[in-house]
PDB file of C-alpha atoms and ligand atoms in Angstrom:
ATOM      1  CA  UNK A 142     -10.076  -5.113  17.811  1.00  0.00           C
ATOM      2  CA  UNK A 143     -10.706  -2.165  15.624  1.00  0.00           C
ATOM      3  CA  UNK A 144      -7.643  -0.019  14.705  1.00  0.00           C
ATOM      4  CA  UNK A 145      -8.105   3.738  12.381  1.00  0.00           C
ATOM      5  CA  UNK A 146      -4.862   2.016  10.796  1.00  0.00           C
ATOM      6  CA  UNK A 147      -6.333  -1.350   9.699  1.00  0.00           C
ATOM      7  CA  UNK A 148     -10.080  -0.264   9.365  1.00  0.00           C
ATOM      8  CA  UNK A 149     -11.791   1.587   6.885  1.00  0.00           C
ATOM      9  CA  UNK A 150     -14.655   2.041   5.091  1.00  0.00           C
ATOM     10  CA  UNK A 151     -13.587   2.704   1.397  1.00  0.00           C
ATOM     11  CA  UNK A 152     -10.749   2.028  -0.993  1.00  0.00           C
ATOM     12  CA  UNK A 153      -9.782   3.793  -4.523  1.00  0.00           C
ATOM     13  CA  UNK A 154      -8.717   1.474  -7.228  1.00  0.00           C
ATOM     14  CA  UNK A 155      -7.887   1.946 -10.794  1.00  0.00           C
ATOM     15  CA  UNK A 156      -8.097  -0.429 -13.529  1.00  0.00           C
ATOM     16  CA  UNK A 157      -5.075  -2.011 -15.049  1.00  0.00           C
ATOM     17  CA  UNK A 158      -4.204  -0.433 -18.444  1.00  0.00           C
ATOM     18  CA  UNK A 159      -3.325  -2.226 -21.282  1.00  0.00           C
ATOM     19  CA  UNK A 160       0.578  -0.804 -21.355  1.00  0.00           C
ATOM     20  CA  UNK A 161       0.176  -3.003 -18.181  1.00  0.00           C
ATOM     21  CA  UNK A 162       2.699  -4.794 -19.638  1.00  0.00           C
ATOM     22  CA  UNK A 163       5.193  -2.470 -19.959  1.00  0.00           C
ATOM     23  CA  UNK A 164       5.326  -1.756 -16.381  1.00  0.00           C
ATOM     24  CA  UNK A 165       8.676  -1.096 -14.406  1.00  0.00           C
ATOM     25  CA  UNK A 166      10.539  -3.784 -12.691  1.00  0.00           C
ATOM     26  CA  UNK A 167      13.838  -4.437 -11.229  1.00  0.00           C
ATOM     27  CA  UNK A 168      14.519  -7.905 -12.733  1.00  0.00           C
ATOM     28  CA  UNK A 169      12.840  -8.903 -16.449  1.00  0.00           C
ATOM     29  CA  UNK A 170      11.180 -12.620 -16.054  1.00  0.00           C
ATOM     30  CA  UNK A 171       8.744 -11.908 -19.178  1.00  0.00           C
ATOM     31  CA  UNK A 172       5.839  -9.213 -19.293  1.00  0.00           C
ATOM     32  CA  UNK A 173       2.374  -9.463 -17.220  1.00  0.00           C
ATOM     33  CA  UNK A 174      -0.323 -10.942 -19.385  1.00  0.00           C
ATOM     34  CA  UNK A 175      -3.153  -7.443 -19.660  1.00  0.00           C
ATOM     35  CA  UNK A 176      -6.318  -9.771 -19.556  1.00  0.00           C
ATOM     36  CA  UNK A 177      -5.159 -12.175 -16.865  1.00  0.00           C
ATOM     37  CA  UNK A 178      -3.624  -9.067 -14.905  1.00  0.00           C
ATOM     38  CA  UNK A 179      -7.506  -7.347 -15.289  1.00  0.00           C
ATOM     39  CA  UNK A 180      -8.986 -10.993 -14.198  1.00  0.00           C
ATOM     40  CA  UNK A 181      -6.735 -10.743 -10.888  1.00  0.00           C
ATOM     41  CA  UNK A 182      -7.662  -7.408 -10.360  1.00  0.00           C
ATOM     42  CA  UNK A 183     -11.421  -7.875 -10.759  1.00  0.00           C
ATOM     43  CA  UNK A 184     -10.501 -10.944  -7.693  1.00  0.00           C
ATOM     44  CA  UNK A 185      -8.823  -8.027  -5.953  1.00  0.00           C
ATOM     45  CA  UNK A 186     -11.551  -5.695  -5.909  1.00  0.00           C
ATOM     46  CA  UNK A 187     -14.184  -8.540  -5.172  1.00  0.00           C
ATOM     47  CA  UNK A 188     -12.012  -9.302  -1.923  1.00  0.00           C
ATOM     48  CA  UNK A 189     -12.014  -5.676  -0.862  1.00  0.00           C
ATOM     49  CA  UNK A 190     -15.635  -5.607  -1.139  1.00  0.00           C
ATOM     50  CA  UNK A 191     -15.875  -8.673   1.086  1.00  0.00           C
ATOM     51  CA  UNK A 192     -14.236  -6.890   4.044  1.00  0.00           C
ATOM     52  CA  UNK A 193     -17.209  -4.317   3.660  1.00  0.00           C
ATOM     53  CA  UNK A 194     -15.291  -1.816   2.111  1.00  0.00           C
ATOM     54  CA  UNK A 195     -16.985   0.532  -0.829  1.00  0.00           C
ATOM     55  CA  UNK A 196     -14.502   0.229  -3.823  1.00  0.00           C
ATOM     56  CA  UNK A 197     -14.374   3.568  -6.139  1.00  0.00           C
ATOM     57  CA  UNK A 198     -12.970   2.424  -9.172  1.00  0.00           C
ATOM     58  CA  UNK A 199     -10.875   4.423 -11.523  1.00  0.00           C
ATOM     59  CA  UNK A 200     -10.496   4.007 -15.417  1.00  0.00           C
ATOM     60  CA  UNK A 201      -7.421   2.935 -16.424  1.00  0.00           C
ATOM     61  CA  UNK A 202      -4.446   5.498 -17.561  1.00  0.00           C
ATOM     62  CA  UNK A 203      -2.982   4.021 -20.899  1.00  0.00           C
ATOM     63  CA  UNK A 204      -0.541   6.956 -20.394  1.00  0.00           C
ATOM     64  CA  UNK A 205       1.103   5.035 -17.480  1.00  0.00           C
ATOM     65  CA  UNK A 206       1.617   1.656 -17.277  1.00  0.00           C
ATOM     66  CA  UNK A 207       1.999   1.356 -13.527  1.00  0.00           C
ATOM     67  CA  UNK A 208      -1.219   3.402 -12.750  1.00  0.00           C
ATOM     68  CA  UNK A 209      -2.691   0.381 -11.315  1.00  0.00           C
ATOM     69  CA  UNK A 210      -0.598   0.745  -8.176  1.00  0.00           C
ATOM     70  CA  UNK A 211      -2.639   3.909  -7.006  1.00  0.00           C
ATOM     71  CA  UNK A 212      -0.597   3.431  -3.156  1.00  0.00           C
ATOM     72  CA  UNK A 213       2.160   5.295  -4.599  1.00  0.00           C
ATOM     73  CA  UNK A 214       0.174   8.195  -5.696  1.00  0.00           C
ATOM     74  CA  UNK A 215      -1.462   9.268  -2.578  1.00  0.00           C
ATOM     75  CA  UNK A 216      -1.115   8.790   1.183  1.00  0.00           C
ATOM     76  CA  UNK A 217      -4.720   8.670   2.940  1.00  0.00           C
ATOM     77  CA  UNK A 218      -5.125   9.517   6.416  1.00  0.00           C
ATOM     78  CA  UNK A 219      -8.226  10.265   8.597  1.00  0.00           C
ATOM     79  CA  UNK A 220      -7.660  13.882   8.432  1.00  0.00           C
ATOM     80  CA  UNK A 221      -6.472  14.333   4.985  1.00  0.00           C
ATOM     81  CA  UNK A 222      -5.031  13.237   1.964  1.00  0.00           C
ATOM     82  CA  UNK A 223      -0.909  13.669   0.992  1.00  0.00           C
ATOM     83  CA  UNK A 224      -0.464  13.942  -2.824  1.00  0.00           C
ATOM     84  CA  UNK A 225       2.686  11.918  -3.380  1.00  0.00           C
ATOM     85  CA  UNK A 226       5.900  12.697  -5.969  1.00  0.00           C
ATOM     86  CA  UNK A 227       6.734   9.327  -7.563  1.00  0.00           C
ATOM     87  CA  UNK A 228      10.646   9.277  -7.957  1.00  0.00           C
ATOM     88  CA  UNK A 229      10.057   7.091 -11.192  1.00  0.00           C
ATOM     89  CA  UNK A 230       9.971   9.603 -14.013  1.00  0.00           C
ATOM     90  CA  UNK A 231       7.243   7.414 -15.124  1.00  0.00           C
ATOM     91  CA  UNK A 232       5.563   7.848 -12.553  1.00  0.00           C
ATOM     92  CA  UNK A 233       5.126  11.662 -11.124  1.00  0.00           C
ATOM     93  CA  UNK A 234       1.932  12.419 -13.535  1.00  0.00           C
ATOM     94  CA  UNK A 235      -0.075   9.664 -11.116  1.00  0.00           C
ATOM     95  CA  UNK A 236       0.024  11.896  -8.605  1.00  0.00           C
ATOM     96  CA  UNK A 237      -1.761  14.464  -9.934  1.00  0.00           C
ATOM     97  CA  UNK A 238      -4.161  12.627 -11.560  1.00  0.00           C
ATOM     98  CA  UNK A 239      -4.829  11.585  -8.755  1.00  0.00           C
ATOM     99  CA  UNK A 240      -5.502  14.764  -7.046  1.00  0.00           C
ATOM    100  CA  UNK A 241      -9.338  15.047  -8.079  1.00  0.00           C
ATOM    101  CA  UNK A 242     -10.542  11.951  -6.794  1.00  0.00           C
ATOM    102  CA  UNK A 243      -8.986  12.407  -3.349  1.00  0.00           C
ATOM    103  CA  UNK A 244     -10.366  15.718  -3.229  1.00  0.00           C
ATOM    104  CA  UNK A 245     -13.701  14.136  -3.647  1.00  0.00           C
ATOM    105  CA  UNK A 246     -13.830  12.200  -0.150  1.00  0.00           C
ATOM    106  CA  UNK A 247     -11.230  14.997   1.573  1.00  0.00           C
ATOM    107  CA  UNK A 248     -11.910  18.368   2.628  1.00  0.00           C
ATOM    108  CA  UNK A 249      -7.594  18.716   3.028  1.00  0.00           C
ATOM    109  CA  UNK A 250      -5.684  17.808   0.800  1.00  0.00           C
ATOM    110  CA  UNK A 251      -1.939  18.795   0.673  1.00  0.00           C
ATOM    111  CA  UNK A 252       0.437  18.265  -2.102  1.00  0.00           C
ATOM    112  CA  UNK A 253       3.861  16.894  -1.720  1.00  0.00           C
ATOM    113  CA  UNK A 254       6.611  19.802  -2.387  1.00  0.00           C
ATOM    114  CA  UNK A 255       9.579  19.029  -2.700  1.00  0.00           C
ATOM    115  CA  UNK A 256      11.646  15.379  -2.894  1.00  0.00           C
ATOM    116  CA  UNK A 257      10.574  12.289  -3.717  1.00  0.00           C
ATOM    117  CA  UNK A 258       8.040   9.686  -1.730  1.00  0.00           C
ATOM    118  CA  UNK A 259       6.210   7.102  -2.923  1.00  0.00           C
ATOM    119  CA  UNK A 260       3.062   5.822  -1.022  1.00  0.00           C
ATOM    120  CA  UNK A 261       4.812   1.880  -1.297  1.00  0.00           C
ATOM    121  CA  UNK A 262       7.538   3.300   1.432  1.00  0.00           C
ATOM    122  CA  UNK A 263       5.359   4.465   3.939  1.00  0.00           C
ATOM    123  CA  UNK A 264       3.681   2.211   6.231  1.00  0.00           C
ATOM    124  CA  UNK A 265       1.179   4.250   8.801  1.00  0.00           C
ATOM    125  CA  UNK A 266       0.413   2.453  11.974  1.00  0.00           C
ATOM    126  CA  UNK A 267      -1.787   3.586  14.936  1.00  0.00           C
ATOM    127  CA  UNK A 268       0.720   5.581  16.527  1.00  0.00           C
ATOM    128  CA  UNK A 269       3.121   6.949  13.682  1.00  0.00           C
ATOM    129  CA  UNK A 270       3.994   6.944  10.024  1.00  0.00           C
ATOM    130  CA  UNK A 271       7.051   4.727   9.323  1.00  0.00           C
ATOM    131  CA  UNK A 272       8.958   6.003   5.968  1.00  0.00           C
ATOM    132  CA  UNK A 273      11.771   3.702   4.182  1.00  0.00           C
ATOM    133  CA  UNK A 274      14.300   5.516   2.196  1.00  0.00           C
ATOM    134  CA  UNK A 275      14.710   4.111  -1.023  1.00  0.00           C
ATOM    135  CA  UNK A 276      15.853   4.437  -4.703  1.00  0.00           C
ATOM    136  CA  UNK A 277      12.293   6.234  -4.828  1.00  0.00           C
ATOM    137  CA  UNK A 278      11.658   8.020  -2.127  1.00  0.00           C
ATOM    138  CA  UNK A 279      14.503  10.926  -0.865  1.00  0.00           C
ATOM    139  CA  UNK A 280      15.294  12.709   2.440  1.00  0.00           C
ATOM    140  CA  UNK A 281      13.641  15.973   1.375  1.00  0.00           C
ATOM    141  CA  UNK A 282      10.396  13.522   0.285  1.00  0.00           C
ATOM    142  CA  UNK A 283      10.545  12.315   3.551  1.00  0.00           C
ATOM    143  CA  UNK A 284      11.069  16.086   5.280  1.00  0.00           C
ATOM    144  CA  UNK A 285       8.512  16.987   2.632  1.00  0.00           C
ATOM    145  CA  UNK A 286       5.698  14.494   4.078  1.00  0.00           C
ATOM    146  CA  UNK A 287       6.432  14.945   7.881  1.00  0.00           C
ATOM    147  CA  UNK A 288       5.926  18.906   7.596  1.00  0.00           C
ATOM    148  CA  UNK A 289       2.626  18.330   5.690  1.00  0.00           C
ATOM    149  CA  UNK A 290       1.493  16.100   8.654  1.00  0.00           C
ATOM    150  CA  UNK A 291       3.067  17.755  11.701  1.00  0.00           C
ATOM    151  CA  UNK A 292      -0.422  19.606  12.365  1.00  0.00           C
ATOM    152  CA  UNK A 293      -2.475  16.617  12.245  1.00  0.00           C
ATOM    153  CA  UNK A 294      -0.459  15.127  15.362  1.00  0.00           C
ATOM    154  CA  UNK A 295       1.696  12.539  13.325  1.00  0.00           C
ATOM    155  CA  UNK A 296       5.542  11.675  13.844  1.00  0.00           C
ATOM    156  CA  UNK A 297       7.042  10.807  10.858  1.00  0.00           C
ATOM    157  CA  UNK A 298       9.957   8.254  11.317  1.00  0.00           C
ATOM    158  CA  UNK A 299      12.624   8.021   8.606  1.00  0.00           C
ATOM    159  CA  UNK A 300      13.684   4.625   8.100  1.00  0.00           C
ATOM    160  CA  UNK A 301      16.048   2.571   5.480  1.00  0.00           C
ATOM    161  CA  UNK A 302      14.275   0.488   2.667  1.00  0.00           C
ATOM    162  CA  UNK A 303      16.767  -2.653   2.497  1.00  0.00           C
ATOM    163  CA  UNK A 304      19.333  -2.233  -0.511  1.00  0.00           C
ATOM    164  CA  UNK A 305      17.676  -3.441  -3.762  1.00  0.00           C
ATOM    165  CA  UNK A 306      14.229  -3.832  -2.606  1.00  0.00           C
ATOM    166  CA  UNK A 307      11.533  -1.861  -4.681  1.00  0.00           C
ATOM    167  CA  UNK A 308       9.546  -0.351  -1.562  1.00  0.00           C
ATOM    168  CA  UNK A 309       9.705  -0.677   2.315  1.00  0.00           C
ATOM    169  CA  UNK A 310       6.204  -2.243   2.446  1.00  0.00           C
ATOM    170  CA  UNK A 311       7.446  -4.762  -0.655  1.00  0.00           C
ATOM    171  CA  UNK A 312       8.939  -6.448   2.605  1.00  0.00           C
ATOM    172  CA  UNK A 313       6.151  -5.438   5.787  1.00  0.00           C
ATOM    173  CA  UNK A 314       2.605  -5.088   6.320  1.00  0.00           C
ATOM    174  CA  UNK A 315       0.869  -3.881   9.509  1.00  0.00           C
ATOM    175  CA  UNK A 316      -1.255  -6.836   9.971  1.00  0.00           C
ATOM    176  CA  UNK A 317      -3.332  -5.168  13.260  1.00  0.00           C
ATOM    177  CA  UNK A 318      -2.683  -2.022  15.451  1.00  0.00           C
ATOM    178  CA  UNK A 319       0.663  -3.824  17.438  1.00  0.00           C
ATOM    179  CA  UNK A 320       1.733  -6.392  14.973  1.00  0.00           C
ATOM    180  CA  UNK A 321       3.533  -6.075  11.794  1.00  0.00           C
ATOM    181  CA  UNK A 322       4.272  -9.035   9.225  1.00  0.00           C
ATOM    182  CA  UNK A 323       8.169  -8.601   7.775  1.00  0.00           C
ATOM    183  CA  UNK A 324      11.133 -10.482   5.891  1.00  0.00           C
ATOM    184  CA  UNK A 325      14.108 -11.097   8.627  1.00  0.00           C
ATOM    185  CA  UNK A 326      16.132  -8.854   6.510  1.00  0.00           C
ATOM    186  CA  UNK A 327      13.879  -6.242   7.372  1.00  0.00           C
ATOM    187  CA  UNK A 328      13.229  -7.399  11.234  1.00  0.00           C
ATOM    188  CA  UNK A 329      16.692  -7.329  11.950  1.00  0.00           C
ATOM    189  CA  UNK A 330      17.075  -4.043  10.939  1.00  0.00           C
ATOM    190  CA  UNK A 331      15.273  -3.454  14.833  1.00  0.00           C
ATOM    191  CA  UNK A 332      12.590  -0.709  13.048  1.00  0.00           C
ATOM    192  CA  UNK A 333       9.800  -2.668  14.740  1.00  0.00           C
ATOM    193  CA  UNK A 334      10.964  -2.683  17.635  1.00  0.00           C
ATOM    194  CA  UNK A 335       7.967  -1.932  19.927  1.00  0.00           C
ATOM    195  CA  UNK A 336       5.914  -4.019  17.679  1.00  0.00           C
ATOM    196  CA  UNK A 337       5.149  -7.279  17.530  1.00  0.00           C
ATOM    197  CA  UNK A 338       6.481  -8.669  14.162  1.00  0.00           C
ATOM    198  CA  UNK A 339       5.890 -12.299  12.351  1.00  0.00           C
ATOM    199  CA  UNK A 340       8.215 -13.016  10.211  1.00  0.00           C
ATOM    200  CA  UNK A 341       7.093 -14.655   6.924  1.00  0.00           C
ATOM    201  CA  UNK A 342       8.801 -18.396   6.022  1.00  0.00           C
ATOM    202  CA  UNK A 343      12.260 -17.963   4.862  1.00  0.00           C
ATOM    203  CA  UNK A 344      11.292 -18.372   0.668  1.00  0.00           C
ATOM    204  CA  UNK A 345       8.287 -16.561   1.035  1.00  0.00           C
ATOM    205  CA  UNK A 346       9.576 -13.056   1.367  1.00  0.00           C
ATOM    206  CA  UNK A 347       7.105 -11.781  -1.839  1.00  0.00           C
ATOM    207  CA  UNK A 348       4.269 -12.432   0.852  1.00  0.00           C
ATOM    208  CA  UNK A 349       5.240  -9.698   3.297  1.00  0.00           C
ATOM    209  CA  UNK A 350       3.318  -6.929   1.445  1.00  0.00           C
ATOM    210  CA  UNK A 351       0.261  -7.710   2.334  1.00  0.00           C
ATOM    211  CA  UNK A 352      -3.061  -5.611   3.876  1.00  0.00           C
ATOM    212  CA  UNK A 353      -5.264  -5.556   6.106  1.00  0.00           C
ATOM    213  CA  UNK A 354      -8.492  -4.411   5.512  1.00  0.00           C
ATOM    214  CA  UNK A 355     -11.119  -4.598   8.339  1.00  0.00           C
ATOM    215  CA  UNK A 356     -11.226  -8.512   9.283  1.00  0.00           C
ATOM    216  CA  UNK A 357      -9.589  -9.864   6.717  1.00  0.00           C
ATOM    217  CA  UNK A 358      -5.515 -10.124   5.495  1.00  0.00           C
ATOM    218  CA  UNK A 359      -5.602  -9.641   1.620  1.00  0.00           C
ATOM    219  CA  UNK A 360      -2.669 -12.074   1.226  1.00  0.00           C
ATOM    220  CA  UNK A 361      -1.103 -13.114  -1.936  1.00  0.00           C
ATOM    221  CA  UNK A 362      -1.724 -17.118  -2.920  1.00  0.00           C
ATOM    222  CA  UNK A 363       1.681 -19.745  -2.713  1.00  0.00           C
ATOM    223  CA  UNK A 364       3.061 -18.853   0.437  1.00  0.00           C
ATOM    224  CA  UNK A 365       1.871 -21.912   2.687  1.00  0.00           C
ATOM    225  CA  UNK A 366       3.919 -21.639   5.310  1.00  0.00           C
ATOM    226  CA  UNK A 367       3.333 -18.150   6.096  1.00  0.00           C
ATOM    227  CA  UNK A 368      -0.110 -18.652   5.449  1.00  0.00           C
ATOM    228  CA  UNK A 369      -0.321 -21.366   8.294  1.00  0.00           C
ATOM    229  CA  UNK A 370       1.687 -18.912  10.547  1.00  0.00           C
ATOM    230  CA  UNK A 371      -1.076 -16.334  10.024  1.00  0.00           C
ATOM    231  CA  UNK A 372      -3.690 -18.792  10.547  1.00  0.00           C
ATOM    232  CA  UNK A 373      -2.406 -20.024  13.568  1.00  0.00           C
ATOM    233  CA  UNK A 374      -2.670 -16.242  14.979  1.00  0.00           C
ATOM    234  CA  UNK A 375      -6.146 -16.132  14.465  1.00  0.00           C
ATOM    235  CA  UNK A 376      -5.971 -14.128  11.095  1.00  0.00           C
ATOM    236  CA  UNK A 377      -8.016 -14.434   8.051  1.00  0.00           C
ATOM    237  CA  UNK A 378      -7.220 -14.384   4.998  1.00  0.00           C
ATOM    238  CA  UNK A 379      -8.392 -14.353   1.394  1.00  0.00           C
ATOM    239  CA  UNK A 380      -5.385 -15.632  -0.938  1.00  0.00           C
ATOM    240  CA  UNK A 381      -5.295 -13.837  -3.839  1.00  0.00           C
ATOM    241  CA  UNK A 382      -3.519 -14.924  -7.483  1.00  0.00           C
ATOM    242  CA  UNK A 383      -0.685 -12.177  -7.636  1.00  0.00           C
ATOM    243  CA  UNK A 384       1.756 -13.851  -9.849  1.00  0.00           C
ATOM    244  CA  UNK A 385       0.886 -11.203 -12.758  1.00  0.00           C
ATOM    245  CA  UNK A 386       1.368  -7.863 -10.716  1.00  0.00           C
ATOM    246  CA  UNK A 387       4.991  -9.599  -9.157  1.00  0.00           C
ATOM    247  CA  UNK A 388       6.353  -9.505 -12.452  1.00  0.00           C
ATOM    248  CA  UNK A 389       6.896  -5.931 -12.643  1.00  0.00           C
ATOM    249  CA  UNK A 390       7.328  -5.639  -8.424  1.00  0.00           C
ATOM    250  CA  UNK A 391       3.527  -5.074  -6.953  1.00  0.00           C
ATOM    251  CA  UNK A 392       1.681  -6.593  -4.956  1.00  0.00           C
ATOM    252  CA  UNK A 393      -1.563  -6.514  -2.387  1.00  0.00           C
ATOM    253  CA  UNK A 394      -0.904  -3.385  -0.896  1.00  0.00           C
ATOM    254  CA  UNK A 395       0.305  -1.262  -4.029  1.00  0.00           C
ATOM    255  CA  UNK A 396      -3.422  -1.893  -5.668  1.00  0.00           C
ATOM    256  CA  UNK A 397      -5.492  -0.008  -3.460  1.00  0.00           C
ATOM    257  CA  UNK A 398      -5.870   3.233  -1.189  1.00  0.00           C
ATOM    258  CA  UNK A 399      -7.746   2.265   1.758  1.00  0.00           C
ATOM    259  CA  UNK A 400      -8.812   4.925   4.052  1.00  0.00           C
ATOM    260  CA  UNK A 401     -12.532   5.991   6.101  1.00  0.00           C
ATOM    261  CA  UNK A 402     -14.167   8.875   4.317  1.00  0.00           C
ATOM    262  CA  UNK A 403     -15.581  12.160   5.754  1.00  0.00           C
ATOM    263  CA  UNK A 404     -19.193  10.743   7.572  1.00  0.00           C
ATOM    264  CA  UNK A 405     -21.010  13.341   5.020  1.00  0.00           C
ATOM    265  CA  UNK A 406     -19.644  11.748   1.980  1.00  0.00           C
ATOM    266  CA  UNK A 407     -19.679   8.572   2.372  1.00  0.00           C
ATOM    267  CA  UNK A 408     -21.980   7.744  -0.159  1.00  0.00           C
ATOM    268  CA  UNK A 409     -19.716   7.904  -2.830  1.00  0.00           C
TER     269      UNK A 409
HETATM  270  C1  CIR B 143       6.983   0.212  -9.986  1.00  0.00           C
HETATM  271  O1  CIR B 143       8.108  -0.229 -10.175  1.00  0.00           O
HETATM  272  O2  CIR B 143       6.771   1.368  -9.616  1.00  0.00           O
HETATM  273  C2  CIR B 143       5.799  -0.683 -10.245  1.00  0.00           C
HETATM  274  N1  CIR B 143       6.099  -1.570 -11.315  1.00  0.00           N
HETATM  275  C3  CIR B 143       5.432  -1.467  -9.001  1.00  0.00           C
HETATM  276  C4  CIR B 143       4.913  -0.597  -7.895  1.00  0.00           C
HETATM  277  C5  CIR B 143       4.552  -1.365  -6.675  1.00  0.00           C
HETATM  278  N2  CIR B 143       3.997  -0.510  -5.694  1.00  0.00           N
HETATM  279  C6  CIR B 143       4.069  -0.699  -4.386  1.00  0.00           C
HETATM  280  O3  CIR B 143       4.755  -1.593  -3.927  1.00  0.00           O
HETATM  281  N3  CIR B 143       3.449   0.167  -3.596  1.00  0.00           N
END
């Protein structure tokens, strides 16, 4: 079934820079390789396209080396687009340079005041936006977002982003309009409740952040078990190579902005 939160028709991307490498992450295991990271993303943007969607791809930003993960920057919605605030210092200039491309497919778009949010802790279902506190997004983010939205008819719910994980979508993705894929450390934490959730394989937690985009789960590759799981549910998926963007904490949904733009300009 078709669902305004799983199905759209375009997504923004932006290319990965070369300070790639130098991107933020919690734990160092060695820095992403630029050309293989731009290979992965060229599979990325290929898969996107398969679902139907009409990728508009951005040049990269050598200025910031985590500009690849345009989810944080913006929050699209079908009646507008939220301008985030990054809480990594690195980070807040994303947002605004993001700004002119979203008002290109938006006739509304509102700007983030005061706090910090980051597009990786929100998750927006059909019914509601779910927002994880975390070491990047803040209360007044949070407060921030929900009066920006109140207008358009959405409740904002203010969750917890587990202790010492990146994002609250590093450990969930909403894989149709009732069912959400989590880690049990997130499950348990009862947030879903009123969802269905799948749990991914105990191991295989760095395969929770994953998106779906029309009919097909964009799901990141070595994760059999889960995999199976989804496949057994009827899903489809494309497996994607994401062990360069996991070394400095992204993953499938942190690489794109998916949204359905304004009938009138859809062309672009
Ligand atoms: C960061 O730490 O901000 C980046 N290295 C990774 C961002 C991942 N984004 C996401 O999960 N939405």
């Amino acid at each position: 079934m078709t669902s305004s939160a799983t199905h759209f028709t375009h997504a923004i991307t932006r290319a990965p820079s070369a300070s790639v490498t130098g991107g933020l992450r919690a734990e160092d295991s060695g820095n992403p390789d630029a050309a293989q990271f731009a290979a992965d993303h060229a599979q990325y943007i290929e898969a996107l396209r398969m679902t139907g969607a009409k990728v508009h791809e951005l040049p990269a930003l050598e200025d910031f080396p985590d500009s690849t993960f345009v989810e944080d920057a913006a929050l699209c919605l079908p009646q507008g687009a939220i301008v985030m605030r990054p809480g990594a210092p690195s980070r807040l200039g994303e947002a605004a340079a993001m700004a002119p491309t979203l008002r290109e497919f938006y006739d509304d778009v509102r700007v983030i005041g005061d706090g910090f949010i980051e597009g990786g802790d929100i998750l927006v279902s059909e019914r509601e936006i779910l927002v994880g506190l975390s070491a990047r997004t803040d209360a007044a983010g949070v407060a921030s977002l929900r009066a920006l939205v109140a207008d358009w008819g959405w409740t904002v719910r203010e969750l917890q982003t587990p202790p010492d994980v990146l994002h609250f979508k590093t450990d969930c993705g909403l894989l149709d309009a009732e069912t959400v894929l989590a880690t049990s450390r997130l499950a348990e934490s009862g947030c879903f409740n009123g969802y269905r959730v799948l749990e991914v394989a105990a191991g295989e937690e760095a395969c929770a952040n994953c998106v779906r985009f029309n009919d097909v789960v964009l799901f990141p590759a070595g994760h059999p078990k889960t995999a199976a799981l989804l496949r057994r549910e009827g899903y489809r998926l494309a497996e994607l190579p994401n062990e360069q963007a996991a070394l400095i904490d992204g993953g499938m949904s942190c690489l794109s902005l998916r949204f359905t733009a304004n009938i009138s300009r859809a062309g672009q």
